[in-house]
GROMACS .gro file of C-alpha atoms in nm:
model
  110
    1MET     CA    1  -2.912   0.910  -8.560
    2ASP     CA    2  -2.544   1.039  -8.627
    3ALA     CA    3  -2.336   1.191  -8.445
    4GLN     CA    4  -2.319   1.514  -8.563
    5ALA     CA    5  -2.675   1.547  -8.584
    6ARG     CA    6  -2.723   1.447  -8.195
    7TYR     CA    7  -2.456   1.734  -8.135
    8ASP     CA    8  -2.715   1.960  -8.304
    9GLU     CA    9  -2.984   1.837  -8.073
   10LEU     CA   10  -2.814   1.855  -7.733
   11VAL     CA   11  -2.710   2.173  -7.817
   12ASP     CA   12  -2.994   2.314  -7.962
   13ASP     CA   13  -3.157   2.206  -7.600
   14LEU     CA   14  -2.830   2.359  -7.407
   15VAL     CA   15  -2.922   2.682  -7.585
   16ALA     CA   16  -3.310   2.723  -7.538
   17GLN     CA   17  -3.289   2.591  -7.187
   18ASN     CA   18  -2.980   2.837  -7.033
   19ASP     CA   19  -2.932   3.224  -7.116
   20ASP     CA   20  -2.591   3.260  -7.104
   21VAL     CA   21  -2.489   2.955  -7.328
   22GLU     CA   22  -2.430   2.990  -7.691
   23THR     CA   23  -2.263   2.817  -7.986
   24GLY     CA   24  -1.965   2.949  -8.223
   25LYS     CA   25  -1.710   2.785  -8.329
   26MET     CA   26  -1.286   2.735  -8.111
   27MET     CA   27  -1.012   2.495  -8.195
   28GLY     CA   28  -1.161   2.453  -8.597
   29MET     CA   29  -1.501   2.264  -8.441
   30PRO     CA   30  -1.846   2.423  -8.349
   31CYS     CA   31  -1.831   2.460  -7.969
   32ILE     CA   32  -2.048   2.526  -7.747
   33LYS     CA   33  -1.933   2.780  -7.482
   34ARG     CA   34  -2.102   2.931  -7.123
   35GLY     CA   35  -2.065   3.354  -7.032
   36GLY     CA   36  -1.832   3.339  -7.361
   37LYS     CA   37  -1.587   3.065  -7.228
   38MET     CA   38  -1.546   2.710  -7.423
   39VAL     CA   39  -1.725   2.453  -7.247
   40GLY     CA   40  -1.728   2.203  -7.507
   41GLY     CA   41  -1.765   2.100  -7.862
   42PHE     CA   42  -1.804   1.850  -8.116
   43SER     CA   43  -1.488   1.686  -8.254
   44ALA     CA   44  -1.602   1.595  -8.679
   45SER     CA   45  -1.281   1.437  -8.741
   46GLU     CA   46  -1.325   1.170  -8.419
   47GLY     CA   47  -1.724   1.174  -8.377
   48ALA     CA   48  -1.682   1.285  -8.048
   49MET     CA   49  -1.745   1.546  -7.826
   50VAL     CA   50  -1.563   1.693  -7.615
   51PHE     CA   51  -1.572   1.843  -7.249
   52LYS     CA   52  -1.458   2.048  -6.995
   53LEU     CA   53  -1.364   1.879  -6.673
   54PRO     CA   54  -1.190   2.058  -6.424
   55ASP     CA   55  -1.272   1.810  -6.119
   56GLU     CA   56  -1.051   1.557  -6.171
   57GLY     CA   57  -1.273   1.281  -6.020
   58GLU     CA   58  -1.498   1.363  -6.259
   59ARG     CA   59  -1.245   1.404  -6.559
   60GLU     CA   60  -1.088   1.069  -6.445
   61ALA     CA   61  -1.439   0.836  -6.460
   62VAL     CA   62  -1.482   1.037  -6.767
   63LEU     CA   63  -1.142   0.848  -6.919
   64SER     CA   64  -1.268   0.511  -6.764
   65LEU     CA   65  -1.496   0.486  -7.068
   66ASP     CA   66  -1.429   0.303  -7.370
   67GLY     CA   67  -1.248   0.540  -7.646
   68ALA     CA   68  -1.310   0.779  -7.444
   69HIS     CA   69  -0.947   1.071  -7.447
   70LEU     CA   70  -0.761   1.368  -7.382
   71PHE     CA   71  -0.800   1.601  -7.636
   72ASP     CA   72  -0.536   1.691  -7.812
   73PRO     CA   73  -0.680   1.931  -8.068
   74SER     CA   74  -0.290   1.979  -8.263
   75GLY     CA   75  -0.237   1.659  -8.282
   76ALA     CA   76   0.113   1.704  -8.157
   77GLY     CA   77   0.087   1.514  -7.848
   78ARG     CA   78   0.049   1.750  -7.643
   79PRO     CA   79  -0.310   1.662  -7.424
   80MET     CA   80  -0.541   1.917  -7.283
   81ARG     CA   81  -0.520   1.839  -6.924
   82GLU     CA   82  -0.907   1.900  -6.856
   83TRP     CA   83  -1.039   1.841  -7.204
   84VAL     CA   84  -1.228   1.447  -7.299
   85VAL     CA   85  -1.332   1.315  -7.627
   86VAL     CA   86  -1.600   1.091  -7.484
   87PRO     CA   87  -1.672   0.847  -7.861
   88ALA     CA   88  -2.054   0.796  -8.021
   89ALA     CA   89  -2.027   0.493  -7.860
   90HIS     CA   90  -2.136   0.706  -7.533
   91GLU     CA   91  -2.337   0.940  -7.622
   92ALA     CA   92  -2.569   0.869  -7.399
   93ASP     CA   93  -2.373   1.066  -7.148
   94TRP     CA   94  -2.341   1.360  -7.315
   95PRO     CA   95  -2.636   1.570  -7.170
   96GLY     CA   96  -2.502   1.456  -6.828
   97LEU     CA   97  -2.149   1.537  -6.939
   98ALA     CA   98  -2.291   1.903  -7.099
   99GLU     CA   99  -2.419   1.979  -6.791
  100LYS     CA  100  -2.114   1.871  -6.596
  101ALA     CA  101  -1.941   2.138  -6.821
  102LEU     CA  102  -2.195   2.401  -6.810
  103ARG     CA  103  -2.168   2.385  -6.436
  104ALA     CA  104  -1.812   2.357  -6.376
  105PRO     CA  105  -1.722   2.710  -6.255
  106THR     CA  106  -1.545   2.942  -6.512
  107PRO     CA  107  -1.330   3.254  -6.530
  108PRO     CA  108  -1.448   3.607  -6.657
  109ALA     CA  109  -1.436   3.614  -6.992
  110GLY     CA  110  -1.285   3.924  -7.076
   0.00000   0.00000   0.00000
């Protein structure tokens, strides 16, 4: 299964299992939202999922995966501190990381 199809399958499962999870598009990519806030997405240019991981320990552990790196949507050398790109080589980790991103506290939408 290609990375986009794996992302789509994972998102379908998350939406079906969580009343407050929805899909959308932000930063030029398909994304996962919880309570109106983006918590993950799919970077088609990298064939990878992107997760918001505010917990520093979790984020550092994920960054140790081969090919994982901080997300820089502008490509201008300004990565987003809490956002990690996880390549398709680690797609087996995507469901657990999505759950961590969904469980992380998010400020109220609005």
